[in-house]
Coordinates of C-alpha atoms in Angstrom, one line a residue:
M195 CA 6.7 43.7 12.2
A196 CA 7.0 43.3 8.5
H197 CA 5.2 46.0 6.5
L198 CA 4.2 46.4 2.9
H199 CA 6.2 48.6 0.5
P200 CA 4.1 50.7 -1.8
E201 CA 5.0 48.3 -4.7
G202 CA 3.7 45.3 -2.8
H203 CA 7.1 44.1 -1.6
T204 CA 7.1 42.7 2.0
C205 CA 10.0 44.2 3.9
C206 CA 12.1 42.0 6.1
P207 CA 11.7 42.8 9.8
E208 CA 14.4 44.4 11.9
T209 CA 15.5 41.7 14.4
A210 CA 18.6 40.3 15.9
T211 CA 18.9 37.9 12.9
S212 CA 17.6 40.3 10.2
H213 CA 19.2 43.6 9.3
P214 CA 17.6 44.5 6.0
H215 CA 19.7 47.6 5.4
D216 CA 23.1 45.9 5.9
P217 CA 24.3 44.7 2.5
I218 CA 27.4 42.9 3.8
P219 CA 27.0 39.1 3.9
K220 CA 27.8 37.9 7.4
E221 CA 27.4 34.6 9.1
P222 CA 24.8 35.1 11.9
E223 CA 25.7 34.2 15.4
D224 CA 22.3 33.7 17.1
V225 CA 20.6 31.3 14.7
P226 CA 20.0 27.6 15.7
R227 CA 22.4 25.5 13.7
I228 CA 24.6 22.5 14.0
I229 CA 28.4 22.7 13.6
F230 CA 29.6 19.3 12.6
P231 CA 32.8 18.4 14.5
S232 CA 35.7 16.6 12.9
I233 CA 35.4 12.9 13.6
D234 CA 37.5 10.0 12.6
T235 CA 35.7 6.8 11.7
R236 CA 36.5 4.0 9.3
Q237 CA 33.2 4.5 7.5
S238 CA 33.6 8.2 7.0
S239 CA 35.9 8.4 4.0
Q240 CA 34.0 5.6 2.4
S241 CA 30.7 7.4 3.0
S242 CA 32.1 10.6 1.5
A243 CA 33.5 8.8 -1.5
N244 CA 30.4 6.8 -2.1
S245 CA 28.4 10.0 -2.0
I246 CA 30.3 11.3 -4.9
N247 CA 29.7 8.1 -6.9
Y248 CA 26.1 8.0 -6.2
T249 CA 25.3 11.5 -7.4
S250 CA 26.7 10.6 -10.8
S251 CA 24.8 8.2 -13.0
N252 CA 25.6 6.0 -15.9
P253 CA 23.9 7.4 -19.1
E254 CA 23.4 3.8 -20.3
S255 CA 21.6 2.8 -17.1
P256 CA 17.8 2.7 -17.1
Q257 CA 16.3 6.1 -16.4
T258 CA 12.9 6.6 -14.7
P259 CA 10.7 8.7 -17.0
A260 CA 9.1 11.8 -15.6
T261 CA 5.6 11.3 -14.2
E262 CA 2.9 13.9 -14.7
P263 CA 1.6 15.3 -11.4
L264 CA -1.7 13.8 -10.4
V265 CA -4.5 16.3 -10.6
D266 CA -6.0 14.7 -7.5
D267 CA -2.9 15.4 -5.4
F268 CA -2.4 18.8 -6.7
L269 CA -5.9 20.0 -5.7
E270 CA -5.4 18.6 -2.3
E271 CA -2.1 20.5 -1.9
L272 CA -3.8 23.7 -3.0
K273 CA -6.6 23.2 -0.6
D274 CA -4.2 22.4 2.2
E275 CA -2.3 25.6 1.6
G276 CA -5.6 27.6 1.5
I277 CA -5.4 28.7 -2.1
I278 CA -8.6 27.1 -3.1
E279 CA -11.8 26.3 -1.2
N280 CA -13.6 23.0 -0.8
V281 CA -17.3 23.6 0.0
Q282 CA -17.5 20.2 1.8
D283 CA -14.9 21.2 4.3
P284 CA -15.7 23.1 7.5
P285 CA -14.5 26.7 7.4
R286 CA -11.1 27.4 8.7
E287 CA -8.4 30.1 8.5
R288 CA -7.1 30.5 5.0
R289 CA -3.6 31.3 3.9
A290 CA -4.3 33.1 0.6
S291 CA -6.9 35.5 -0.6
T292 CA -7.5 33.9 -4.0
S293 CA -9.9 31.1 -4.9
L294 CA -11.0 29.3 -8.0
K295 CA -14.5 30.5 -9.0
P296 CA -16.9 28.6 -11.4
I297 CA -17.3 29.9 -14.9
P298 CA -20.6 31.7 -15.4
S299 CA -23.3 29.6 -17.1
D300 CA -24.8 32.6 -18.9
P301 CA -23.3 32.9 -22.4
E302 CA -23.4 36.6 -22.3
E303 CA -21.4 36.8 -19.1
V304 CA -18.8 34.4 -20.5
K305 CA -18.5 36.5 -23.7
K306 CA -17.7 39.5 -21.5
I307 CA -14.9 37.5 -19.9
L308 CA -13.6 35.9 -23.1
G309 CA -14.0 38.9 -25.4
E310 CA -14.2 38.6 -29.2
S311 CA -10.6 38.3 -30.2
G312 CA -10.1 34.8 -28.8
S313 CA -6.8 35.7 -27.1
N314 CA -8.3 35.6 -23.7
A315 CA -10.0 32.3 -24.4
R316 CA -6.6 30.7 -24.3
L317 CA -5.9 32.0 -20.9
I318 CA -9.2 30.6 -19.6
D319 CA -8.3 27.4 -21.4
K320 CA -5.4 26.7 -19.0
A321 CA -7.2 27.9 -15.9
C322 CA -10.4 25.8 -16.0
C323 CA -10.1 22.2 -17.0
G324 CA -7.3 21.5 -19.5
E325 CA -9.8 20.0 -21.9
G326 CA -9.5 22.6 -24.7
C327 CA -12.4 24.8 -23.6
C328 CA -14.2 26.7 -26.3
K329 CA -16.6 29.6 -26.1
L330 CA -19.9 28.6 -24.7
Q331 CA -22.9 28.3 -26.9
A332 CA -26.4 29.0 -25.7
L333 CA -29.0 26.3 -25.4
E334 CA -31.6 27.0 -28.1
E335 CA -35.1 25.6 -28.3
D336 CA -35.8 23.4 -31.4
P337 CA -38.4 25.3 -33.4
E338 CA -39.8 22.0 -34.7
S339 CA -40.3 20.7 -31.2
K340 CA -43.5 21.5 -29.3
N341 CA -42.9 19.5 -26.2
H342 CA -39.8 21.1 -24.6
L343 CA -39.6 18.3 -22.1
P344 CA -37.3 19.3 -19.2
V345 CA -34.6 17.0 -18.1
I346 CA -35.4 15.4 -14.7
A347 CA -32.2 15.1 -12.7
P348 CA -31.5 11.6 -11.3
D349 CA -32.8 11.4 -7.7
N350 CA -29.8 10.0 -5.9
A351 CA -27.1 11.4 -3.5
A352 CA -24.2 10.7 -5.9
F353 CA -25.8 12.9 -8.6
R354 CA -26.7 15.7 -6.1
S355 CA -23.1 15.7 -4.9
L356 CA -22.0 16.7 -8.5
D357 CA -23.8 20.0 -8.0
L358 CA -24.4 20.3 -11.8
R359 CA -26.0 23.5 -13.2
L360 CA -28.1 22.3 -16.1
G361 CA -29.8 25.6 -16.9
A362 CA -32.4 25.3 -19.6
L363 CA -31.4 21.8 -20.7
S364 CA -34.3 19.8 -22.0
L365 CA -34.6 16.5 -23.8
D366 CA -35.2 18.5 -27.0
S367 CA -32.1 20.8 -26.6
K368 CA -29.9 20.8 -29.6
L369 CA -26.3 20.1 -28.6
T370 CA -23.3 20.8 -30.9
K371 CA -19.7 19.8 -31.0
T372 CA -20.5 16.7 -29.0
L373 CA -17.4 14.6 -28.6
D374 CA -17.1 11.4 -30.7
L375 CA -17.3 8.1 -28.9
P376 CA -13.7 7.2 -27.9
P377 CA -12.2 4.2 -29.6
Q378 CA -12.1 0.8 -28.0
V379 CA -8.5 -0.3 -27.6
V380 CA -9.0 -3.2 -25.1
T381 CA -10.6 -6.5 -25.7
F382 CA -10.8 -9.8 -23.8
V383 CA -10.3 -13.2 -25.5
P384 CA -11.0 -16.5 -23.7
L385 CA -7.9 -18.2 -22.6
K386 CA -7.1 -21.4 -24.4
D387 CA -6.3 -24.5 -22.4
S388 CA -2.7 -24.3 -21.2
I389 CA -0.5 -26.9 -19.6
I390 CA 0.8 -24.2 -17.2
P391 CA -2.0 -22.7 -15.1
Y392 CA -2.0 -18.9 -14.6
E393 CA -1.3 -17.9 -11.0
S394 CA -2.3 -14.4 -9.9
C395 CA -0.8 -12.6 -6.9
V396 CA -3.3 -9.8 -7.2
H397 CA -3.5 -9.3 -3.4
K398 CA 0.2 -9.0 -2.8
Q399 CA 2.0 -7.5 -5.9
P400 CA 1.2 -6.3 -9.4
P401 CA 1.5 -8.6 -12.4
R402 CA 4.9 -9.0 -14.0
F403 CA 4.0 -6.8 -17.0
V404 CA 3.6 -3.8 -14.7
T405 CA 7.3 -2.7 -15.1
P406 CA 8.5 0.8 -14.2
H407 CA 11.5 0.6 -16.5
P408 CA 11.9 -2.7 -18.4
P409 CA 13.4 -5.2 -17.9
Y410 CA 13.3 -4.6 -14.1
E411 CA 10.2 -5.7 -12.3
V412 CA 8.5 -4.2 -9.4
F413 CA 10.3 -5.3 -6.2
P414 CA 8.1 -6.5 -3.3
A415 CA 10.0 -4.9 -0.4
K416 CA 9.2 -6.5 3.0
V417 CA 8.0 -4.1 5.7
H418 CA 10.5 -4.3 8.5
H419 CA 8.9 -1.8 10.8
T420 CA 6.3 1.0 10.8
R421 CA 5.3 3.6 13.4
E422 CA 3.1 6.7 13.4
L423 CA 5.1 9.9 13.6
T424 CA 2.2 12.3 14.4
K425 CA 0.3 12.4 17.7
P426 CA -3.5 11.6 18.2
G427 CA -5.5 14.7 17.2
A428 CA -3.2 15.7 14.3
E429 CA -5.1 16.9 11.3
K430 CA -3.1 14.5 9.0
K431 CA -1.5 11.3 10.0
T432 CA 2.1 10.6 9.0
Y433 CA 3.7 7.2 9.1
H434 CA 7.3 6.1 9.0
F435 CA 8.3 2.9 7.1
D436 CA 11.4 0.8 7.2
L437 CA 11.6 -1.3 4.0
D438 CA 14.0 -4.2 3.5
V439 CA 15.8 -3.9 0.2
T440 CA 18.6 -6.3 0.9
D441 CA 17.6 -8.4 -2.1
Y442 CA 16.8 -5.6 -4.5
P443 CA 18.2 -6.6 -7.9
E444 CA 21.4 -4.9 -9.1
E445 CA 21.1 -2.5 -12.0
S446 CA 23.7 -1.4 -14.5
G447 CA 26.0 1.6 -13.8
T448 CA 26.2 3.3 -10.4
V449 CA 22.5 3.4 -9.8
D450 CA 21.8 3.1 -6.0
F451 CA 19.7 4.5 -3.3
V452 CA 21.1 7.9 -2.4
V453 CA 20.5 10.7 0.1
G454 CA 17.6 12.9 -1.1
G455 CA 16.4 10.2 -3.6
A456 CA 12.9 9.1 -4.0
V457 CA 11.5 5.6 -4.4
G458 CA 8.5 4.7 -6.6
V459 CA 5.6 2.8 -4.9
C460 CA 3.1 0.9 -7.1
A461 CA 0.1 1.1 -4.9
P462 CA -3.1 -0.9 -5.8
N463 CA -6.6 0.4 -5.8
D464 CA -8.5 -0.5 -2.6
G465 CA -10.1 -3.9 -3.0
Q466 CA -13.5 -2.7 -1.8
V467 CA -13.5 0.0 -4.5
V468 CA -12.6 -2.7 -7.1
D469 CA -15.5 -4.9 -6.0
E470 CA -17.9 -2.0 -5.9
L471 CA -16.9 -1.2 -9.5
F472 CA -17.4 -4.8 -10.6
D473 CA -20.9 -4.7 -9.0
L474 CA -21.8 -1.4 -10.7
L475 CA -20.8 -2.8 -14.1
G476 CA -22.6 -6.1 -13.5
V477 CA -19.4 -8.2 -13.9
L478 CA -20.2 -11.7 -12.6
R479 CA -18.2 -12.9 -9.6
H480 CA -16.9 -16.1 -11.2
V481 CA -15.5 -14.0 -14.1
R482 CA -13.6 -11.4 -12.0
D483 CA -10.7 -13.7 -11.1
K484 CA -10.8 -15.9 -14.2
P485 CA -7.7 -15.8 -16.3
T486 CA -8.2 -14.3 -19.7
V487 CA -6.2 -13.0 -22.7
L488 CA -6.0 -9.2 -22.8
K489 CA -5.5 -7.6 -26.3
T490 CA -4.7 -4.0 -26.9
T491 CA -4.4 -2.2 -30.2
G492 CA -1.6 0.1 -29.1
G493 CA -0.3 2.4 -26.4
R494 CA 1.6 1.7 -23.2
W495 CA -1.2 0.4 -21.0
P496 CA -1.3 -1.8 -19.0
T497 CA 2.4 -1.3 -18.5
I498 CA 3.6 1.9 -16.8
W499 CA 6.3 3.1 -19.2
G500 CA 6.6 0.3 -21.7
D501 CA 6.8 0.9 -25.4
E502 CA 3.7 2.0 -27.3
M503 CA 2.7 -1.1 -29.1
P504 CA -0.1 -3.7 -29.4
R505 CA -0.1 -6.3 -26.6
E506 CA -1.4 -9.7 -25.9
L507 CA -1.2 -10.7 -22.2
T508 CA -2.6 -13.3 -19.9
T509 CA -4.2 -11.7 -16.8
T510 CA -7.4 -11.3 -14.9
R511 CA -10.0 -8.6 -14.8
R512 CA -9.3 -8.0 -11.1
E513 CA -5.6 -7.5 -11.8
L514 CA -6.3 -4.8 -14.3
L515 CA -8.7 -2.9 -12.1
T516 CA -6.4 -3.3 -9.0
W517 CA -3.0 -2.5 -10.5
C518 CA -3.4 -0.9 -13.9
S519 CA -6.2 1.7 -14.1
D520 CA -6.7 4.7 -11.8
L521 CA -10.2 4.7 -10.4
Q522 CA -10.1 7.9 -8.3
S523 CA -7.1 10.3 -8.8
Y524 CA -8.1 12.1 -12.0
P525 CA -11.1 14.3 -12.7
P526 CA -13.5 13.0 -15.4
T527 CA -12.7 13.6 -19.0
K528 CA -15.0 14.2 -21.9
P529 CA -14.2 10.9 -23.5
L530 CA -15.2 9.1 -20.3
L531 CA -18.5 11.1 -20.0
R532 CA -19.2 10.4 -23.7
L533 CA -18.7 6.7 -23.1
L534 CA -21.1 6.7 -20.1
A535 CA -23.6 8.5 -22.3
E536 CA -23.4 5.9 -25.0
F537 CA -24.4 3.1 -22.6
A538 CA -26.9 5.0 -20.5
D539 CA -30.5 3.6 -20.9
A540 CA -32.4 6.4 -19.1
P541 CA -33.1 9.3 -21.6
N542 CA -32.5 12.0 -18.9
E543 CA -29.1 10.5 -17.9
K544 CA -28.0 10.1 -21.5
K545 CA -29.0 13.8 -22.2
I546 CA -27.0 15.1 -19.2
L547 CA -23.9 13.1 -20.1
L548 CA -24.1 14.3 -23.7
Y549 CA -24.6 17.8 -22.5
L550 CA -21.4 17.6 -20.5
S551 CA -19.6 16.3 -23.7
S552 CA -20.9 19.2 -25.8
A553 CA -20.0 22.9 -26.4
Q554 CA -23.2 24.0 -24.6
G555 CA -22.2 22.1 -21.4
Q556 CA -18.6 23.4 -21.3
A557 CA -19.2 25.5 -18.1
A558 CA -20.8 22.6 -16.3
F559 CA -17.9 20.4 -17.4
C560 CA -15.3 22.9 -16.2
D561 CA -17.1 23.0 -12.8
L562 CA -17.2 19.3 -12.7
R563 CA -13.4 18.9 -13.3
T564 CA -12.3 21.7 -10.9
G565 CA -14.8 21.0 -8.2
P566 CA -14.7 18.4 -5.4
H567 CA -13.1 15.0 -5.8
L568 CA -14.8 12.6 -8.2
T569 CA -14.3 8.9 -8.8
I570 CA -15.5 6.6 -11.5
T571 CA -17.7 4.7 -8.9
Q572 CA -19.3 8.0 -7.9
L573 CA -20.2 8.7 -11.6
L574 CA -21.7 5.3 -12.0
H575 CA -23.8 5.8 -8.9
A576 CA -24.9 9.2 -10.2
F577 CA -25.9 7.7 -13.5
P578 CA -27.1 4.2 -12.6
S579 CA -28.5 3.3 -16.0
S580 CA -25.1 3.5 -17.6
R581 CA -23.2 0.2 -17.5
P582 CA -20.4 0.3 -20.1
P583 CA -18.7 -3.0 -20.9
L584 CA -15.4 -3.3 -18.9
P585 CA -13.2 -3.4 -22.0
R586 CA -14.7 0.0 -23.1
L587 CA -14.3 1.5 -19.7
L588 CA -10.6 0.3 -19.4
S589 CA -10.0 2.0 -22.8
A590 CA -11.1 5.4 -21.3
L591 CA -9.5 5.3 -17.8
N592 CA -6.1 6.7 -17.0
T593 CA -3.2 4.5 -16.1
L594 CA -2.5 3.9 -12.4
M595 CA 0.8 5.6 -12.0
P596 CA 3.4 5.1 -9.2
R597 CA 3.6 7.4 -6.3
F598 CA 7.0 8.8 -5.3
Y599 CA 8.2 9.1 -1.8
S600 CA 11.5 10.7 -0.7
L601 CA 13.9 8.8 1.4
S602 CA 14.1 10.1 5.0
Q603 CA 17.5 8.8 5.9
D604 CA 21.0 8.1 4.6
P605 CA 20.5 4.8 2.8
L606 CA 24.3 4.1 3.0
I607 CA 24.4 3.7 6.7
S608 CA 20.9 2.2 7.5
R609 CA 21.4 -1.4 8.5
R610 CA 19.7 -3.8 10.8
R611 CA 21.3 -6.9 12.3
D612 CA 19.3 -10.1 11.8
G613 CA 21.2 -12.8 13.6
S614 CA 24.5 -13.0 11.6
Q615 CA 23.1 -11.3 8.6
C616 CA 23.0 -7.6 8.0
R617 CA 19.8 -6.3 6.4
R618 CA 19.7 -3.2 4.3
L619 CA 16.8 -0.9 5.0
I620 CA 15.5 2.3 3.4
E621 CA 13.2 4.7 5.3
M622 CA 10.4 7.0 4.2
A623 CA 7.6 9.1 5.6
V624 CA 4.1 9.1 4.2
T625 CA 1.4 11.6 5.0
V626 CA -2.2 10.4 4.6
H627 CA -4.6 12.9 3.1
E628 CA -8.3 12.6 3.6
T629 CA -11.0 14.5 1.7
P630 CA -14.8 14.2 2.0
N631 CA -16.5 11.8 -0.3
W632 CA -20.0 11.9 -1.6
R633 CA -21.3 9.6 1.1
G634 CA -20.1 11.9 3.8
G635 CA -17.1 9.8 4.9
P636 CA -13.4 10.2 4.3
R637 CA -11.8 9.5 0.9
K638 CA -8.1 8.6 1.0
G639 CA -5.6 8.7 -1.7
V640 CA -4.5 5.6 -3.6
G641 CA -0.9 5.6 -2.4
S642 CA -1.2 6.9 1.1
G643 CA -4.4 5.0 1.7
F644 CA -2.7 1.7 0.7
L645 CA 0.4 2.5 2.9
E646 CA -1.8 3.4 5.8
R647 CA -3.5 0.1 5.6
V648 CA -0.1 -1.7 5.6
A649 CA 1.1 0.4 8.6
Q650 CA -2.0 -0.2 10.6
K651 CA -1.7 -4.0 10.2
S652 CA 2.0 -3.8 11.4
I653 CA 1.2 -1.5 14.3
A654 CA -1.8 -3.7 15.4
A655 CA 0.4 -6.8 15.4
I656 CA 2.9 -5.0 17.7
E657 CA 0.1 -3.8 20.0
Q658 CA -1.1 -7.4 20.3
G659 CA 2.4 -8.7 21.1
A660 CA 3.0 -10.4 17.8
D661 CA 5.9 -10.1 15.5
P662 CA 4.9 -7.9 12.5
L663 CA 7.5 -9.6 10.3
S664 CA 5.5 -12.8 10.6
L665 CA 2.7 -11.0 8.6
D666 CA 5.0 -10.8 5.6
L667 CA 3.7 -7.4 4.6
R668 CA 5.0 -6.1 1.3
V669 CA 5.2 -2.7 -0.5
P670 CA 5.7 -3.0 -4.3
M671 CA 8.4 -0.5 -5.1
F672 CA 11.3 0.3 -7.3
R673 CA 14.3 2.5 -7.2
G674 CA 12.8 5.6 -8.6
L675 CA 14.1 9.2 -8.8
M676 CA 17.7 9.0 -7.6
A677 CA 18.8 11.9 -9.8
N678 CA 16.2 14.5 -8.6
P679 CA 17.4 18.0 -7.7
L680 CA 17.8 17.2 -4.0
A681 CA 20.0 14.2 -4.6
R682 CA 22.0 15.9 -7.4
Q683 CA 22.8 19.0 -5.4
F684 CA 23.5 17.5 -2.0
C685 CA 27.2 17.7 -1.2
M686 CA 29.4 17.0 1.7
D687 CA 30.8 20.5 2.3
G688 CA 29.6 24.0 2.5
P689 CA 27.0 25.6 4.7
M690 CA 23.3 25.0 3.9
M691 CA 19.9 26.0 5.0
L692 CA 17.2 23.3 4.8
V693 CA 13.6 24.6 4.6
G694 CA 10.7 22.1 4.7
S695 CA 7.0 22.0 5.7
G696 CA 5.1 18.9 6.8
V697 CA 6.5 15.7 5.4
G698 CA 8.8 17.9 3.1
I699 CA 11.3 17.9 6.0
A700 CA 11.8 14.2 5.7
P701 CA 14.6 14.1 3.1
F702 CA 16.6 16.7 5.1
R703 CA 16.9 14.2 8.0
G704 CA 19.0 12.1 5.7
F705 CA 21.1 15.2 4.8
V706 CA 22.0 15.6 8.5
H707 CA 22.6 11.9 9.0
R708 CA 25.1 11.9 6.1
R709 CA 26.9 15.0 7.3
L710 CA 27.3 13.4 10.8
M711 CA 29.0 10.3 9.3
S712 CA 31.6 12.3 7.3
E713 CA 35.0 13.2 8.6
N714 CA 36.5 16.7 8.6
V715 CA 33.2 18.4 8.0
T716 CA 33.1 21.7 10.0
N717 CA 30.5 23.5 8.0
K718 CA 27.2 24.5 9.4
V719 CA 23.6 23.4 8.7
W720 CA 20.4 25.4 9.6
V721 CA 17.0 23.7 9.5
V722 CA 13.6 25.5 9.3
Q723 CA 10.7 23.1 9.9
G724 CA 7.1 24.3 9.2
I725 CA 4.3 22.4 11.0
R726 CA 0.8 23.1 12.2
D727 CA 1.2 22.4 15.9
S728 CA 4.4 21.2 17.5
L729 CA 2.5 19.1 20.0
L730 CA 0.8 17.1 17.3
D731 CA 2.5 17.4 13.9
E732 CA 6.2 17.5 14.5
I733 CA 7.7 14.5 12.7
Y734 CA 11.0 12.9 13.6
S735 CA 11.2 14.8 16.8
G736 CA 14.3 13.6 18.7
D737 CA 15.4 11.5 15.7
W738 CA 18.0 13.7 14.0
G739 CA 21.1 12.3 15.6
V740 CA 22.1 15.5 17.3
E741 CA 20.7 18.0 19.8
E742 CA 17.7 19.4 17.9
D743 CA 17.8 22.8 19.6
K744 CA 21.1 23.3 17.8
I745 CA 19.6 22.3 14.4
K746 CA 16.0 23.4 14.0
T747 CA 13.8 26.5 14.0
I748 CA 10.2 25.3 14.4
V749 CA 7.5 27.4 12.8
Q750 CA 3.9 26.7 13.8
S751 CA 1.0 27.8 11.6
R752 CA -1.8 26.9 14.0
G753 CA -0.1 26.9 17.4
G754 CA 2.6 29.0 19.0
T755 CA 3.7 31.9 16.8
H756 CA 1.1 31.3 14.0
Q757 CA 3.7 31.8 11.3
Y758 CA 4.7 30.1 8.1
V759 CA 8.2 29.1 6.9
Q760 CA 8.3 32.1 4.6
D761 CA 8.0 34.3 7.7
A762 CA 10.9 32.6 9.3
V763 CA 13.0 33.1 6.1
R764 CA 12.4 36.9 6.3
H765 CA 13.3 36.8 10.0
Q766 CA 16.6 35.1 9.0
A767 CA 17.4 37.6 6.3
D768 CA 21.1 37.8 7.4
L769 CA 21.5 34.0 7.1
V770 CA 19.8 33.9 3.7
W771 CA 21.9 36.7 2.3
Y772 CA 25.1 35.1 3.7
L773 CA 24.3 31.7 2.1
L774 CA 23.4 33.2 -1.3
N775 CA 26.7 35.1 -1.4
T776 CA 28.9 32.3 -0.1
L777 CA 30.6 30.3 -2.9
D778 CA 29.6 26.9 -1.5
G779 CA 26.4 28.0 0.3
R780 CA 23.1 26.3 -0.5
I781 CA 19.4 26.7 0.3
F782 CA 17.2 23.6 -0.1
V783 CA 13.4 23.9 0.0
C784 CA 11.0 20.9 0.0
G785 CA 7.3 21.2 0.4
S786 CA 4.1 22.1 -1.4
Q787 CA 4.9 23.7 -4.7
K788 CA 1.9 26.0 -4.4
G789 CA 1.6 28.1 -1.3
M790 CA 4.7 27.1 0.7
G791 CA 7.2 26.9 -2.2
E792 CA 6.0 30.1 -3.9
G793 CA 5.9 31.8 -0.5
V794 CA 9.5 30.9 0.4
E795 CA 10.8 32.0 -3.0
Q796 CA 9.0 35.3 -2.7
A797 CA 10.5 35.7 0.8
I798 CA 14.0 35.2 -0.5
V799 CA 13.3 37.7 -3.3
D800 CA 12.3 40.1 -0.5
V801 CA 15.5 39.5 1.3
V802 CA 17.5 40.2 -1.9
I803 CA 15.6 43.4 -2.4
D804 CA 16.3 44.7 1.1
K805 CA 19.8 43.4 1.6
G806 CA 21.0 44.0 -2.0
N807 CA 19.1 47.3 -2.5
L808 CA 17.6 46.0 -5.8
N809 CA 14.3 46.3 -7.4
G810 CA 11.9 43.4 -7.8
E811 CA 13.0 42.5 -11.3
A812 CA 16.7 42.5 -10.5
A813 CA 16.2 40.5 -7.3
A814 CA 14.2 37.8 -9.2
A815 CA 17.0 37.7 -11.8
F816 CA 19.5 37.3 -9.0
L817 CA 17.7 34.4 -7.6
E818 CA 17.3 32.8 -11.0
G819 CA 21.1 32.9 -11.3
K820 CA 21.4 31.2 -8.0
K821 CA 19.1 28.4 -9.2
R822 CA 21.3 27.9 -12.3
E823 CA 24.4 27.8 -10.1
G824 CA 22.8 25.2 -7.8
Q825 CA 22.7 27.4 -4.7
Y826 CA 18.9 27.5 -4.5
I827 CA 17.2 24.2 -4.9
A828 CA 13.4 23.9 -4.5
V829 CA 11.4 20.8 -5.0
G830 CA 7.6 20.7 -4.9
L831 CA 6.0 17.7 -3.3
P832 CA 3.4 17.1 -6.0
L833 CA 6.1 16.5 -8.5
Y834 CA 7.5 13.4 -7.0
V835 CA 6.8 12.9 -3.3
G836 CA 3.4 11.1 -2.9
I837 CA 1.9 13.0 -0.1
N838 CA -1.0 12.7 -2.2
S839 CA -1.2 14.7 -5.2
N840 CA -8.6 15.5 -7.1
F841 CA -5.0 17.6 -8.2
G842 CA -2.6 11.9 -6.0
C843 CA -2.5 10.5 -3.3

């Protein structure tokens, strides 16, 4: 069993595959692996050559800008790894011993934490809400007021779900540093009579101005096939998609779908959520789908990554709420709360919203942002007297960003024969995350929820004996991150270890497929797959193209051995040390950046400490060098794979 070193270092166990006191790198003999035989196929040399071309990119070709990780998805990942708690979830075994705790509401307690110098305040700044926290200021009674009327909290389930601590807040409380009302950057102008009527495809694809990298539009990829990868009873459902990209438009340079790449999916907001928001704002039904002229004073919205400039576009209000503004992935901001306060008619609701926008309400605001998931519809239900005009609300909401999903196969060899025509398909896996909403039911992410609805329609058609292709189901997507670390560092030779948890194992299936199609490849591959329960959660079982007992080591966190992938890494210390010290050896890691990713990296540092007889600082520096040399490649799912990262789904 592993034991703790006095300095906190977790020693690698002494096993048949782990000899922590042997510093000589040796290829282990008893580790599940695949040895690729030499094969002679006509496609092999072409596959290998194309792989080299695809990993390079034309500097003049369009590049997909980086996307900020969605706070919604990030919190879900932290909760899944057991690093933070969600009070609405039933208690279960936790992976880590730390949790985010609310900031005290008592100003004196906060002063003890922040100190007087202000240096610690910057640390709290980054940990709580990201909104530029300042020192709390106590609520003081107005000496000229004799009433001291307490604020009566709104009596509805949505407000109670916010769990706000209002303290001594009263209608007479003096609030300071209240945020100014955010500017209005969006207006609607009636559409003049036009010879060409405006046609909206709001229920199938985004409007043309939603472009990921102009001038290329979002491509409506036809769903060729879907299936559920997990078994009934799994905590999270994972679906497999085959998308037809035969007619995807050509781009400049050598840009193409590559092994390890990720595609961007422009997922819409759920239509029921959009209609609910319309109802809460009092937008008349005949106006919702009526064409109008949208004018903006600047910025990129409603495009994704267009130039920052004023715009004048023809669209509908439903298009904007469906495809352009995120209604649920981001925690509330002070500008949004200040906007709701401006248009709240009830004095108690207005006071609470102003309080959350002030220095005195900073603690409550931090709790609101770092607590359970919130949506704009939940806030409007909580403060029912607030009905801001739609243009003002659109000015304060975040842009609905694409969700990125890694390819789970080798796109070079994936084809389907349709009569005499060969169709090109790409494959991806999507895990659906559910969190409790304020009504007590499940809340699903924007991207995974949309894709699950598409998958369920296709699966239902198959179960009813119908052809799912006749439904003409579409997924709006674009060729996204084809130069991410996984795609850049994949190569056709050299031994490699592939470590993935959950849906993070999906891109490594493509790695194995590509190696199988290459000639004269005799190097070895080891796969470590982390899952909850092999009977329920093991995805792509029997779908790797080889005998899986020669490829994978399965690590179960809830069933079987009750271990995590970082435990398996320590148990394979000999293999890890061998790969790090082999010139062309590589270790790939894909999974949750928090929890799993950090745990695997620490496990490798532990291996380096034991096998290399180094201290912690030297071992960490050694691993950093391997990162720079491209021998250790770790990708966190919230960065680009939409397994849905309140921190997007």
